[in-house]
Short mmCIF file of C-alpha atoms in Angstrom, two decimals:
data_model
loop_
_atom_site.label_atom_id
_atom_site.label_comp_id
_atom_site.label_asym_id
_atom_site.label_seq_id
_atom_site.Cartn_x
_atom_site.Cartn_y
_atom_site.Cartn_z
CA MET A 1214 180.67 -15.00 -40.70
CA HIS A 1215 182.38 -17.70 -43.14
CA GLU A 1216 185.12 -19.70 -41.47
CA HIS A 1217 187.24 -19.55 -44.44
CA ARG A 1218 187.38 -15.51 -44.66
CA LYS A 1219 190.49 -14.23 -43.51
CA VAL A 1220 190.15 -11.66 -40.58
CA CYS A 1221 192.53 -9.98 -38.79
CA PHE A 1222 191.96 -9.44 -34.91
CA MET A 1223 193.90 -7.23 -32.72
CA SER A 1224 194.84 -8.63 -29.53
CA ASP A 1225 196.21 -7.35 -26.25
CA ARG A 1226 197.83 -10.83 -25.22
CA GLN A 1227 195.39 -11.76 -22.86
CA LYS A 1228 195.53 -15.54 -21.55
CA GLY A 1229 193.29 -17.87 -23.76
CA VAL A 1230 192.77 -15.29 -26.68
CA ILE A 1231 194.86 -17.10 -29.01
CA PRO A 1232 193.99 -20.48 -28.44
CA ALA A 1233 190.40 -19.45 -28.69
CA LEU A 1234 190.83 -18.12 -32.05
CA ASP A 1235 192.83 -21.13 -33.20
CA ALA A 1236 190.21 -23.57 -32.46
CA ILE A 1237 186.98 -21.25 -33.48
CA TRP A 1238 188.63 -19.83 -36.29
CA PRO A 1239 191.85 -21.34 -38.05
CA ASN A 1240 192.46 -19.19 -40.65
CA HIS A 1241 192.60 -16.12 -38.81
CA HIS A 1242 195.27 -13.44 -38.67
CA THR A 1243 196.52 -12.09 -35.57
CA ARG A 1244 198.17 -8.92 -34.17
CA PHE A 1245 199.29 -7.56 -30.96
CA CYS A 1246 198.46 -4.30 -29.47
CA GLY A 1247 201.94 -2.01 -29.38
CA ARG A 1248 200.44 -0.02 -26.71
CA HIS A 1249 199.90 -3.35 -24.52
CA ILE A 1250 203.27 -4.74 -25.43
CA LEU A 1251 205.10 -1.39 -24.47
CA GLN A 1252 202.95 -0.96 -21.00
CA ASN A 1253 204.69 -4.51 -19.98
CA LEU A 1254 207.84 -3.36 -21.20
CA MET A 1255 208.31 -0.23 -19.38
CA SER A 1256 206.66 -1.94 -16.48
CA THR A 1257 209.32 -4.72 -16.13
CA PHE A 1258 212.41 -2.37 -17.65
CA LYS A 1259 212.28 1.12 -16.66
CA VAL A 1260 215.08 2.36 -19.11
CA GLU A 1261 215.21 6.19 -20.23
CA TYR A 1262 214.32 6.28 -24.01
CA LEU A 1263 213.03 2.71 -24.32
CA ARG A 1264 209.45 4.09 -25.56
CA GLU A 1265 210.84 5.92 -28.00
CA LEU A 1266 212.62 3.24 -29.58
CA PHE A 1267 210.42 0.52 -29.19
CA TRP A 1268 207.89 2.73 -31.36
CA LEU A 1269 210.65 3.22 -34.00
CA ALA A 1270 211.03 -0.71 -33.73
CA THR A 1271 207.25 -1.52 -34.29
CA ARG A 1272 206.26 0.88 -36.75
CA SER A 1273 209.45 0.48 -39.21
CA SER A 1274 208.04 -0.88 -42.60
CA ASP A 1275 211.28 -2.32 -43.82
CA LEU A 1276 213.91 -4.52 -42.65
CA THR A 1277 216.69 -2.01 -42.21
CA ASP A 1278 214.86 0.32 -39.90
CA PHE A 1279 213.69 -2.46 -38.01
CA VAL A 1280 217.29 -4.05 -37.10
CA LYS A 1281 218.79 -0.22 -36.42
CA ALA A 1282 215.82 0.29 -33.84
CA MET A 1283 216.54 -2.92 -32.33
CA ALA A 1284 220.26 -2.57 -32.13
CA GLU A 1285 219.73 0.67 -30.05
CA ILE A 1286 217.43 -0.94 -27.60
CA LYS A 1287 220.05 -3.69 -27.43
CA GLU A 1288 222.67 -1.21 -26.32
CA ILE A 1289 220.38 0.60 -23.45
CA SER A 1290 218.77 -2.76 -22.18
CA LYS A 1291 219.88 -6.28 -23.49
CA PRO A 1292 216.90 -8.03 -21.20
CA ALA A 1293 214.45 -5.81 -23.10
CA HIS A 1294 215.97 -6.90 -26.30
CA GLN A 1295 215.49 -10.59 -25.51
CA TYR A 1296 212.18 -9.68 -24.10
CA LEU A 1297 211.09 -8.26 -27.54
CA LEU A 1298 212.51 -11.02 -29.71
CA LYS A 1299 210.47 -13.63 -27.99
CA ILE A 1300 207.36 -12.27 -29.67
CA PRO A 1301 206.74 -13.43 -33.04
CA LEU A 1302 207.79 -10.49 -35.01
CA GLU A 1303 204.54 -11.11 -37.29
CA TYR A 1304 202.61 -10.18 -34.64
CA TRP A 1305 203.93 -6.45 -33.80
CA THR A 1306 206.25 -5.04 -35.94
CA VAL A 1307 204.89 -3.38 -39.61
CA TYR A 1308 207.48 -4.81 -41.67
CA ALA A 1309 206.86 -8.46 -40.75
CA PHE A 1310 202.69 -8.04 -40.80
CA ASP A 1311 201.39 -10.18 -43.61
CA THR A 1312 200.57 -8.59 -46.93
CA ILE A 1313 196.41 -9.73 -46.77
CA THR A 1314 195.33 -7.52 -44.13
CA LYS A 1315 195.28 -4.05 -45.71
CA THR A 1316 195.87 -1.67 -42.89
CA ASN A 1317 198.82 -0.19 -40.95
CA HIS A 1318 197.40 -0.14 -37.28
CA ASN A 1319 199.59 -1.70 -34.51
CA THR A 1320 197.46 -0.56 -31.73
CA ASN A 1321 193.88 -1.20 -30.48
CA ASN A 1322 193.32 2.69 -29.69
CA VAL A 1323 190.18 2.56 -32.00
CA VAL A 1324 188.66 -0.10 -30.04
CA GLU A 1325 189.68 1.64 -26.68
CA ALA A 1326 188.18 5.16 -27.80
CA PHE A 1327 184.78 2.92 -28.96
CA ASN A 1328 184.50 1.28 -25.53
CA GLY A 1329 184.97 4.53 -23.66
CA TRP A 1330 181.81 6.01 -25.66
CA LEU A 1331 179.71 2.83 -24.86
CA ASN A 1332 181.05 2.94 -21.02
CA LYS A 1333 177.93 5.28 -20.22
CA TYR A 1334 175.73 3.11 -21.68
CA ARG A 1335 176.59 -0.51 -21.64
CA ALA A 1336 175.74 -0.79 -17.58
CA GLN A 1337 172.39 1.16 -18.11
CA PRO A 1338 169.23 -0.99 -18.14
CA LEU A 1339 167.15 -0.67 -21.30
CA LEU A 1340 164.79 1.99 -20.42
CA THR A 1341 167.50 4.23 -19.50
CA MET A 1342 169.27 3.84 -23.00
CA MET A 1343 165.86 5.05 -24.60
CA GLU A 1344 165.27 7.82 -22.43
CA ASN A 1345 165.12 10.36 -25.41
CA GLU A 1346 162.22 7.94 -26.94
CA PHE A 1347 158.99 8.51 -25.41
CA GLU A 1348 155.45 7.51 -26.09
CA VAL A 1349 153.08 10.35 -25.54
CA VAL A 1350 149.41 9.79 -25.13
CA ASP A 1351 146.97 12.14 -26.54
CA GLY A 1352 143.56 11.49 -26.10
CA THR A 1353 142.81 7.91 -27.76
CA ARG A 1354 145.74 8.05 -29.69
CA GLN A 1355 149.50 7.43 -28.90
CA PHE A 1356 152.58 9.07 -30.55
CA VAL A 1357 156.61 8.28 -30.63
CA VAL A 1358 158.79 11.14 -29.97
CA LYS A 1359 162.28 10.86 -30.95
CA LEU A 1360 164.26 13.72 -29.25
CA ASP A 1361 167.61 12.57 -31.00
CA ASP A 1362 165.72 12.40 -34.53
CA ARG A 1363 163.69 15.43 -33.73
CA THR A 1364 160.62 13.45 -34.89
CA CYS A 1365 157.07 12.73 -34.00
CA GLN A 1366 154.82 10.61 -35.53
CA CYS A 1367 152.28 13.50 -35.84
CA GLY A 1368 154.31 14.95 -38.58
CA ILE A 1369 154.07 18.52 -37.14
CA TRP A 1370 157.93 18.65 -36.27
CA THR A 1371 159.38 17.62 -39.17
CA VAL A 1372 157.23 19.84 -41.51
CA PHE A 1373 157.27 22.97 -39.56
CA GLY A 1374 160.31 22.82 -37.71
CA ILE A 1375 158.80 23.78 -34.49
CA PRO A 1376 157.88 20.94 -31.67
CA CYS A 1377 154.60 20.17 -31.18
CA GLU A 1378 152.73 19.85 -28.36
CA HIS A 1379 153.97 15.78 -27.72
CA ASP A 1380 157.85 17.08 -28.52
CA MET A 1381 157.16 19.99 -25.93
CA ALA A 1382 155.50 17.37 -23.26
CA CYS A 1383 158.90 15.43 -23.56
CA ILE A 1384 161.24 18.34 -23.53
CA THR A 1385 160.06 19.66 -20.38
CA ARG A 1386 159.95 16.29 -18.79
CA MET A 1387 163.71 15.91 -19.73
CA ARG A 1388 164.29 19.82 -18.24
CA GLN A 1389 165.69 20.77 -21.42
CA ASN A 1390 165.78 23.90 -23.55
CA VAL A 1391 163.23 24.13 -25.87
CA GLU A 1392 164.91 26.52 -28.18
CA ASP A 1393 167.55 24.22 -28.62
CA TYR A 1394 164.94 21.42 -30.67
CA VAL A 1395 163.93 24.59 -33.14
CA HIS A 1396 165.05 24.34 -36.66
CA GLU A 1397 168.18 26.56 -37.32
CA TYR A 1398 166.10 28.27 -40.06
CA LEU A 1399 163.96 29.70 -37.72
CA LYS A 1400 166.46 31.07 -35.41
CA LYS A 1401 167.27 34.99 -35.29
CA PRO A 1402 171.03 34.12 -37.02
CA ALA A 1403 169.52 32.64 -40.04
CA TYR A 1404 166.74 35.77 -40.02
CA LEU A 1405 169.88 37.91 -39.79
CA LYS A 1406 171.73 36.34 -42.46
CA THR A 1407 168.46 36.45 -44.97
CA TYR A 1408 168.44 40.34 -44.48
CA SER A 1409 172.14 40.93 -44.75
CA ASN A 1410 172.67 41.94 -47.95
CA ALA A 1411 171.61 45.57 -48.71
CA ILE A 1412 168.90 46.81 -50.97
CA HIS A 1413 170.45 49.72 -52.93
CA ALA A 1414 168.88 52.75 -53.90
CA ILE A 1415 167.81 53.49 -57.62
CA PRO A 1416 169.49 56.62 -59.22
CA ASN A 1417 167.65 59.07 -61.00
CA GLU A 1418 166.43 58.25 -64.43
CA SER A 1419 168.83 60.51 -65.86
CA LEU A 1420 171.54 58.46 -64.85
CA TRP A 1421 169.94 55.17 -66.06
CA HIS A 1422 172.42 53.42 -68.76
CA GLU A 1423 171.06 52.87 -72.41
CA VAL A 1424 170.31 49.40 -73.29
CA GLU A 1425 169.98 47.79 -76.76
CA HIS A 1426 167.12 45.93 -76.10
CA ARG A 1427 163.44 46.72 -77.01
CA THR A 1428 162.18 49.03 -74.64
CA VAL A 1429 159.49 47.20 -72.33
CA LEU A 1430 156.17 48.98 -72.32
CA PRO A 1431 153.20 48.54 -69.34
CA PRO A 1432 150.37 46.97 -70.70
CA LEU A 1433 147.47 48.53 -72.72
CA LYS A 1434 144.85 49.54 -70.05
CA ARG A 1435 141.32 49.48 -71.64
CA ARG A 1436 138.50 51.16 -69.96
CA ARG A 1437 135.41 48.65 -68.88
CA SER A 1438 132.14 49.80 -69.20
CA GLY A 1439 129.89 50.82 -66.34
CA ARG A 1440 130.78 51.97 -63.03
CA PRO A 1441 134.32 50.79 -61.61
CA ARG A 1442 134.16 48.39 -58.97
CA LEU A 1443 135.56 49.63 -55.74
CA SER A 1444 134.92 46.64 -53.42
CA ARG A 1445 136.99 43.44 -53.90
CA ARG A 1446 135.16 40.46 -55.44
CA ARG A 1447 135.06 37.53 -52.42
CA GLY A 1448 136.17 34.22 -53.08
CA VAL A 1449 133.63 31.05 -53.39
CA ILE A 1450 135.19 29.80 -49.61
CA GLU A 1451 135.36 33.48 -48.22
CA PRO A 1452 132.32 33.97 -45.50
CA ALA A 1453 129.66 36.66 -46.98
CA ARG A 1454 129.90 40.21 -45.46
CA VAL A 1455 128.46 40.45 -42.08
CA LYS A 1456 125.56 43.10 -42.53
CA ARG A 1457 124.84 45.71 -39.82
CA SER A 1458 123.28 44.04 -36.38
CA MET A 1459 122.16 47.33 -34.86
CA GLY A 1460 119.33 49.28 -36.80
CA PHE A 1461 118.83 52.98 -37.02
CA ARG A 1462 118.63 54.75 -33.92
CA CYS A 1463 115.99 57.94 -33.72
CA SER A 1464 117.80 61.05 -32.42
CA LYS A 1465 114.36 62.37 -31.16
CA CYS A 1466 112.73 59.49 -29.45
CA GLN A 1467 115.69 57.28 -29.31
CA GLU A 1468 113.94 54.52 -30.52
CA VAL A 1469 115.78 51.84 -33.19
CA GLY A 1470 114.18 51.17 -36.62
CA HIS A 1471 113.58 54.63 -37.85
CA ASN A 1472 115.41 58.04 -37.82
CA SER A 1473 114.38 61.56 -36.85
CA ARG A 1474 112.31 62.20 -40.24
CA THR A 1475 110.31 59.34 -40.19
CA CYS A 1476 109.52 59.70 -36.26
CA LYS A 1477 106.13 59.83 -35.38
CA ALA A 1478 106.33 60.35 -31.60
CA PRO A 1479 105.06 63.70 -30.37
CA VAL A 1480 107.61 66.35 -29.78
CA GLN A 1481 108.23 66.87 -26.17
CA GLY A 1482 107.64 70.19 -24.63
CA LEU A 1483 104.84 71.18 -27.07
CA ARG A 1484 101.42 71.12 -26.05
CA THR A 1485 99.02 70.09 -28.65
CA GLU A 1486 95.72 71.40 -28.86
CA VAL A 1487 92.34 70.35 -30.76
#
């Protein structure tokens, strides 16, 4: 970062922080976390209502409100009043903040929340941090599966919305529910929402409203010459119709290849004389 850039640092008043910033970043701006100041204040001066008055003082945006809040602190605890005055006002009260840093934050609660979010990851090794990213070997190919992003390099999950075989292996490995990784469009609530609207019945023709537009007539039908075709014309890529594999079976001799009318076998039960 550029050394002339004016950046504001929120400090918890740990020893050595301010001298280090002065040495490395001479043009920096500093604020003290009000929550840490209050914590030290309450541990030293256990006075009732001190907490509320301190927040009134540190959040005062004009001098009048700040002086009023500090006067009330002085009435209940003069040592606490002196303790706060020893801290430079431009570090902890809003009315004395510099006008370059455009923010009203006087605590580092955002940083604490961010640290709390990182706590479960910061102490883990790299492989654990990448536990939702897998490399799946399928034959001679390798695919990277990212469960958090719901993607697989084979592309099936992204296009179809349903986990592919590589994703299924990873989800099963993590002992998670496969249905949680199916796209919302393919689940029952989306299906019910699609057909939630009713299709109303059409009333009798006598109840139809007259319209001013031209009446739409059906297209003219011209009868083609020849016998009408009953079977559908098959496409070029469609397989040809499979012919009957079994031939005719004769009902007299039970042989295949002819019927009883063309059967030449002798009739059983009759004697032939020459």
